[in-house]
CSV table of C-alpha atoms in Angstrom, one decimal:
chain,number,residue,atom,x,y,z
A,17,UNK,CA,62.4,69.4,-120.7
A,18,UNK,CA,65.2,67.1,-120.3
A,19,UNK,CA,65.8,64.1,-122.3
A,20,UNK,CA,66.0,62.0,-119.7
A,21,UNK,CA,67.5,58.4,-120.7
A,22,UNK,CA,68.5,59.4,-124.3
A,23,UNK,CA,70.7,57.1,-125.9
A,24,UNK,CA,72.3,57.6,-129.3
A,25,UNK,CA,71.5,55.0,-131.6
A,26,UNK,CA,73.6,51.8,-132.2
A,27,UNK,CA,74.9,49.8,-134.9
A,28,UNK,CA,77.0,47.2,-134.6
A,29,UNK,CA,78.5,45.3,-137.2
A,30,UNK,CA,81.5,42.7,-138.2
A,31,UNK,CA,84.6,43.6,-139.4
A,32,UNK,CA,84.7,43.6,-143.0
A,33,UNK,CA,80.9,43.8,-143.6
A,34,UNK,CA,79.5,46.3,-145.1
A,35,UNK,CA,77.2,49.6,-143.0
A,36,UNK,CA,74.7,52.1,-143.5
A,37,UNK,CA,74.0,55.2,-141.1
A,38,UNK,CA,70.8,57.1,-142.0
A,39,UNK,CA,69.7,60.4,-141.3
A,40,UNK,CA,66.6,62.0,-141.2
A,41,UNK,CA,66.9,65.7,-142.2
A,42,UNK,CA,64.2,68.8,-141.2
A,43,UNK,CA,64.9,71.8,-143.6
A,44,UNK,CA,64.0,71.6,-146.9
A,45,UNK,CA,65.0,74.1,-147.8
A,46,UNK,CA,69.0,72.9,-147.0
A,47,UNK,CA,70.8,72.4,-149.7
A,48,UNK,CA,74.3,71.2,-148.2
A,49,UNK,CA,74.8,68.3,-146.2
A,50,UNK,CA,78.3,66.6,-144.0
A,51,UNK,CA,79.3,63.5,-142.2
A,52,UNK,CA,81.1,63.9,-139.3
A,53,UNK,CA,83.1,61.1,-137.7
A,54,UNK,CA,84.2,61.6,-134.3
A,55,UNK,CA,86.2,59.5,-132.0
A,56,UNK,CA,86.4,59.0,-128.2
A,57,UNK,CA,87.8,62.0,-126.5
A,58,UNK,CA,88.5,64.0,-130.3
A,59,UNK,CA,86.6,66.4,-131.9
A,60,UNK,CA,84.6,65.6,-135.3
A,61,UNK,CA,86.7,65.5,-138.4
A,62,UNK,CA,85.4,65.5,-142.0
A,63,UNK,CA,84.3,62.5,-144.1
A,64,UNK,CA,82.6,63.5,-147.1
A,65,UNK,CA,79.7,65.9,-148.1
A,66,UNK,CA,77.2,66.1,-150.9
A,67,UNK,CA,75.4,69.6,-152.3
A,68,UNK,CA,71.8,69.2,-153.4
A,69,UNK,CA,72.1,68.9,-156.9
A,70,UNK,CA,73.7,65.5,-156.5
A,71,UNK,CA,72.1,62.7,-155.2
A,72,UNK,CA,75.2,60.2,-154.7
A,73,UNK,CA,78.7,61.1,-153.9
A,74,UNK,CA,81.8,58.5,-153.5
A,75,UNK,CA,84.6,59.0,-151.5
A,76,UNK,CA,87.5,56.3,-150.2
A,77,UNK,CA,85.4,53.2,-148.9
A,78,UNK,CA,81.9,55.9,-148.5
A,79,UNK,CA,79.5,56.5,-150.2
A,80,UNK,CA,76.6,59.2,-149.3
A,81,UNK,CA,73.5,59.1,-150.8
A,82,UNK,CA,71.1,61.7,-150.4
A,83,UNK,CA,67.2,61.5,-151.3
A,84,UNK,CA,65.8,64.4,-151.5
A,85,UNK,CA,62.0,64.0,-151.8
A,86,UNK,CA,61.7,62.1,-147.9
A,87,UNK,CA,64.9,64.3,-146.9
A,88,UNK,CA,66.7,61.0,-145.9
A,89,UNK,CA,70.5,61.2,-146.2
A,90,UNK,CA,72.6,58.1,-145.7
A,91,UNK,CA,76.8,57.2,-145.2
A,92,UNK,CA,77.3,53.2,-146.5
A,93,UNK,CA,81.0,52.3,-145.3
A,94,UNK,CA,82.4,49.6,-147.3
A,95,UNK,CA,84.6,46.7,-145.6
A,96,UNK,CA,83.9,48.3,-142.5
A,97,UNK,CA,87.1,48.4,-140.1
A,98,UNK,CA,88.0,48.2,-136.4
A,99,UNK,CA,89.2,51.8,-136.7
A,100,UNK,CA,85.7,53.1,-138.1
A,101,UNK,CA,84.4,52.8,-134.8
A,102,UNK,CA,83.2,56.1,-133.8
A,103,UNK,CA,79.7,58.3,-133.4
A,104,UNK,CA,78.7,59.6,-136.7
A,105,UNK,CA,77.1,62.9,-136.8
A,106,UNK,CA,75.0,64.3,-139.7
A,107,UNK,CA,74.8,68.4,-140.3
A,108,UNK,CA,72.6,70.3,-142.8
A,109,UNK,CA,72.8,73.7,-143.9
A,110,UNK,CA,73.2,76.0,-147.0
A,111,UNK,CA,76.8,75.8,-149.0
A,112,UNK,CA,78.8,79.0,-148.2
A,113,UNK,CA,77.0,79.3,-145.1
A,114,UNK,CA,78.8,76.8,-142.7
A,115,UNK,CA,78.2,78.0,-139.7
A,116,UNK,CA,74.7,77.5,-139.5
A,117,UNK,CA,75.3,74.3,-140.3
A,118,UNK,CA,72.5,72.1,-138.2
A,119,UNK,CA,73.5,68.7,-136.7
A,120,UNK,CA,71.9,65.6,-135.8
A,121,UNK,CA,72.3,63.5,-132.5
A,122,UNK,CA,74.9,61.2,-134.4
A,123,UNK,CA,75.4,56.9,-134.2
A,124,UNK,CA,77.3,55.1,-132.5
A,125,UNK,CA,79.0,52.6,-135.2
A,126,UNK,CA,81.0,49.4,-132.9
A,127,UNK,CA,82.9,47.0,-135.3
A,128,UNK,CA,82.9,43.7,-133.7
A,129,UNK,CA,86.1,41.8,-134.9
B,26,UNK,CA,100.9,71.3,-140.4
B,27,UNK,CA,99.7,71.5,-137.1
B,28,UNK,CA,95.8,71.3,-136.7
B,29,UNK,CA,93.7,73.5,-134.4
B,30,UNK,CA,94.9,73.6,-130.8
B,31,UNK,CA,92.6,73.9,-127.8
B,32,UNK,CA,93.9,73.7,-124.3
B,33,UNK,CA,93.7,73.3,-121.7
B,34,UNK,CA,92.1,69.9,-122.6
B,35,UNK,CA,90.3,69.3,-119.3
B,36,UNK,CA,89.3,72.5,-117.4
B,37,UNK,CA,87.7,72.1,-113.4
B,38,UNK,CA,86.3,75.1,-112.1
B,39,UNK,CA,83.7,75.4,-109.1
B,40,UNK,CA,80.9,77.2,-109.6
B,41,UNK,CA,81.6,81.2,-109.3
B,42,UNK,CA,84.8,80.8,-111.0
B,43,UNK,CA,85.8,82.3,-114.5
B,44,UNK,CA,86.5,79.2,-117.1
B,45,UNK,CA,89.1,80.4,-120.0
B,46,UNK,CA,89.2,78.6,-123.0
B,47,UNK,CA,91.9,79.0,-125.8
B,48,UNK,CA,91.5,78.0,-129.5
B,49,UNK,CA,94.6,78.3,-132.3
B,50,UNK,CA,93.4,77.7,-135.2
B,51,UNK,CA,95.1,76.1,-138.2
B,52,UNK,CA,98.0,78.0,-139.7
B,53,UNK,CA,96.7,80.5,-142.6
B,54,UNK,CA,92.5,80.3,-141.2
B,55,UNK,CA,91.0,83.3,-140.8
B,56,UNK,CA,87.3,82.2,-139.5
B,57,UNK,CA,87.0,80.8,-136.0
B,58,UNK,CA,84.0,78.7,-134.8
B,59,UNK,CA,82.8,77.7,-131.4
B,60,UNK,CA,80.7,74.8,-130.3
B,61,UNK,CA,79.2,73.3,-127.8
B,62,UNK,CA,78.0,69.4,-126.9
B,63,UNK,CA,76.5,68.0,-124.1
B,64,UNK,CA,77.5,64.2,-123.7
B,65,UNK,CA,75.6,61.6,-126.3
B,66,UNK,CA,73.9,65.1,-128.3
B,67,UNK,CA,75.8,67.0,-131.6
B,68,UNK,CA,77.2,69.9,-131.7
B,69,UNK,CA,75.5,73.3,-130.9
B,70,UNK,CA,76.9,76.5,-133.0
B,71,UNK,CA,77.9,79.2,-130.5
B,72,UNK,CA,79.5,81.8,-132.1
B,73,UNK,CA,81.9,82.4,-135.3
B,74,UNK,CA,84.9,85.3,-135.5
B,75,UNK,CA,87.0,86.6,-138.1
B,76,UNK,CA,90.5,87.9,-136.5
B,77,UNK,CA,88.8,90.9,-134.6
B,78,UNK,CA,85.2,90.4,-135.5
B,79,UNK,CA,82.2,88.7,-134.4
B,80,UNK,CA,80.5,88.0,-137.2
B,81,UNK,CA,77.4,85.8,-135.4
B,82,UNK,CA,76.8,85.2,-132.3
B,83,UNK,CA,73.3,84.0,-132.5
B,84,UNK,CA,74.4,80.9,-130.8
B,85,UNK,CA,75.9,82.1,-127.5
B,86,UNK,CA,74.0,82.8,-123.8
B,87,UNK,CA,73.2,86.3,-123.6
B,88,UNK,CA,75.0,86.5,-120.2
B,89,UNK,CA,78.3,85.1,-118.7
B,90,UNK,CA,79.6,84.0,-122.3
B,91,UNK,CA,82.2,86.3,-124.2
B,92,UNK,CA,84.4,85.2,-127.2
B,93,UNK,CA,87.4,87.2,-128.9
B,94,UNK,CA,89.7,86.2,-131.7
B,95,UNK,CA,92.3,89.1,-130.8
B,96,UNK,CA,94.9,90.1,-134.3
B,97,UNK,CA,97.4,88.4,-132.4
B,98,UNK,CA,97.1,85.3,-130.4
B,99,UNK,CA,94.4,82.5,-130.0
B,100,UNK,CA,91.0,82.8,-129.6
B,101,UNK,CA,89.1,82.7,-126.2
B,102,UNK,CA,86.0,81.8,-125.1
B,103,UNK,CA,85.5,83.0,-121.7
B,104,UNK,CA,82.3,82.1,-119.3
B,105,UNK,CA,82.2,83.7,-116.0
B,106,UNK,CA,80.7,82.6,-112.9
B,107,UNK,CA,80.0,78.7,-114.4
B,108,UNK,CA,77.3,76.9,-113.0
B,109,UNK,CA,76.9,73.4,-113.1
B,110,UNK,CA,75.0,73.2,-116.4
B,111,UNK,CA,77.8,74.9,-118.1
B,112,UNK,CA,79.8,71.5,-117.5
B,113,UNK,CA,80.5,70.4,-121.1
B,114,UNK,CA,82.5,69.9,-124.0
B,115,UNK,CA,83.5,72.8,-126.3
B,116,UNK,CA,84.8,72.3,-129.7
B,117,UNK,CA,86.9,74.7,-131.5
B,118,UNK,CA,86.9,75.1,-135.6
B,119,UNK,CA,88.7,76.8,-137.9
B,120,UNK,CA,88.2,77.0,-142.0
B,121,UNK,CA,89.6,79.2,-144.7
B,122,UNK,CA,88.0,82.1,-146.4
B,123,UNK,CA,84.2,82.0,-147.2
B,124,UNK,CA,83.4,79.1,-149.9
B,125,UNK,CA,84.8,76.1,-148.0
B,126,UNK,CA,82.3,74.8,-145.8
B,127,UNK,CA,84.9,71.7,-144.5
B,128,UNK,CA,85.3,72.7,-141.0
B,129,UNK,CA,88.6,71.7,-138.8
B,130,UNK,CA,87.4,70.5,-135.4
B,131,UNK,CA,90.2,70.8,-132.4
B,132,UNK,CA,90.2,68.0,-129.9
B,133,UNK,CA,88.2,70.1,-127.8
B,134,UNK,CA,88.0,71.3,-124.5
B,135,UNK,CA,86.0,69.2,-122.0
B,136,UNK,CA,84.9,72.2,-118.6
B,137,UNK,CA,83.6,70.6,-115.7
B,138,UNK,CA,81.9,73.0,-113.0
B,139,UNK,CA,82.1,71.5,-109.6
């Protein structure tokens, strides 16, 4: 049936504060996971990805962490900007294998000023 | 280096109608991906072409929906007779060979079926 009055979750922050998007993930047996970041009106574009024989990865101002044993995958933005305002999407899949890649309904990150 | 093209970049069509969409992907990819995503949902995996090949196309309708990556020229997703539920936004990627799994997204192509 239709998902009628779905909204996609919301975090707000202020500018220069830290955030933290989480993600629940479904397959165990996935073994590649991807942020997504994608602006109004532009299609996703690539932030950072971690393979499952890591359990932290650190990229320019993000940091993914990924806990394995209650499949819960987070993105922590540090000093988070005006320009980080976006819907962040998380995908799961199997490395090699992108196109299967599965994807979650995404956040809605707004940086207040 | 450009990125991977999609136009048009808003597409009307009334229902009936044939709805064309082009995809270019970066200069040098070989692999082609097409998605679909319905306002405030992610992305659904349609299909994914090599230059001349569908390699899996687990993700598309069984009817009305048809995608080509021709040797020459873009790719093209093509849905005949829309309906109103087709109305959404489709999302072009492109990557390199097998072994990197970063996709590049085009700014997509947003159909609306009157």
């Amino acid at each position: 049936g239709e998902n009628v009055g779905l909204h996609l979750p919301t975090l707000s922050v202020q500018e220069g504060d830290n955030s933290i998007i989480n993600c629940a993930y479904s397959n165990s047996a996935s073994d590649y996971f991807i942020w997504y970041k994608q602006e109004s009106g532009k299609g996703p574009q690539f932030i950072i990805d971690i393979r499952s024989n890591m359990d932290k990865r650190q990229g320019q101002r993000v940091t993914v962490l990924l806990n394995k044993t209650v499949k819960h995958l987070s993105l922590q933005i540090a000093a988070t900007q005006p320009g980080d305002s976006a819907v962040y999407f998380c995908a799961e899949g199997n490395a090699g294998n992108n196109r299967k890649l599965i994807w979650g309904l995404g956040t809605s990150l707004a940086v207040n000023p | 280096n450009a990125g991977v093209m999609q136009n048009p970049r808003h597409l009307v069509r009334r229902r009936g109608q044939e709805a064309r969409l082009r995809c270019s992907p970066v200069k040098g990819h070989s692999h082609v991906y097409w998605y679909r995503q319905l306002p405030e949902e992610g992305l659904k995996f349609m299909v994914y072409l090599q230059k001349e090949n569908i390699i899996d196309e687990s993700g598309m309708p069984k009817e009305r929906f048809s995608a080509e990556f021709p040797k020459e020229g873009p790719s093209i997703l093509r849905i005949q007779q829309v309906v109103r539920g087709d109305s959404a936004a489709y999302f072009c990627a492109s990557s390199p060979p097998l072994g990197h799994e970063k996709l590049f997204f085009g700014s997509g192509t947003q159909l609306s079926v009157l």
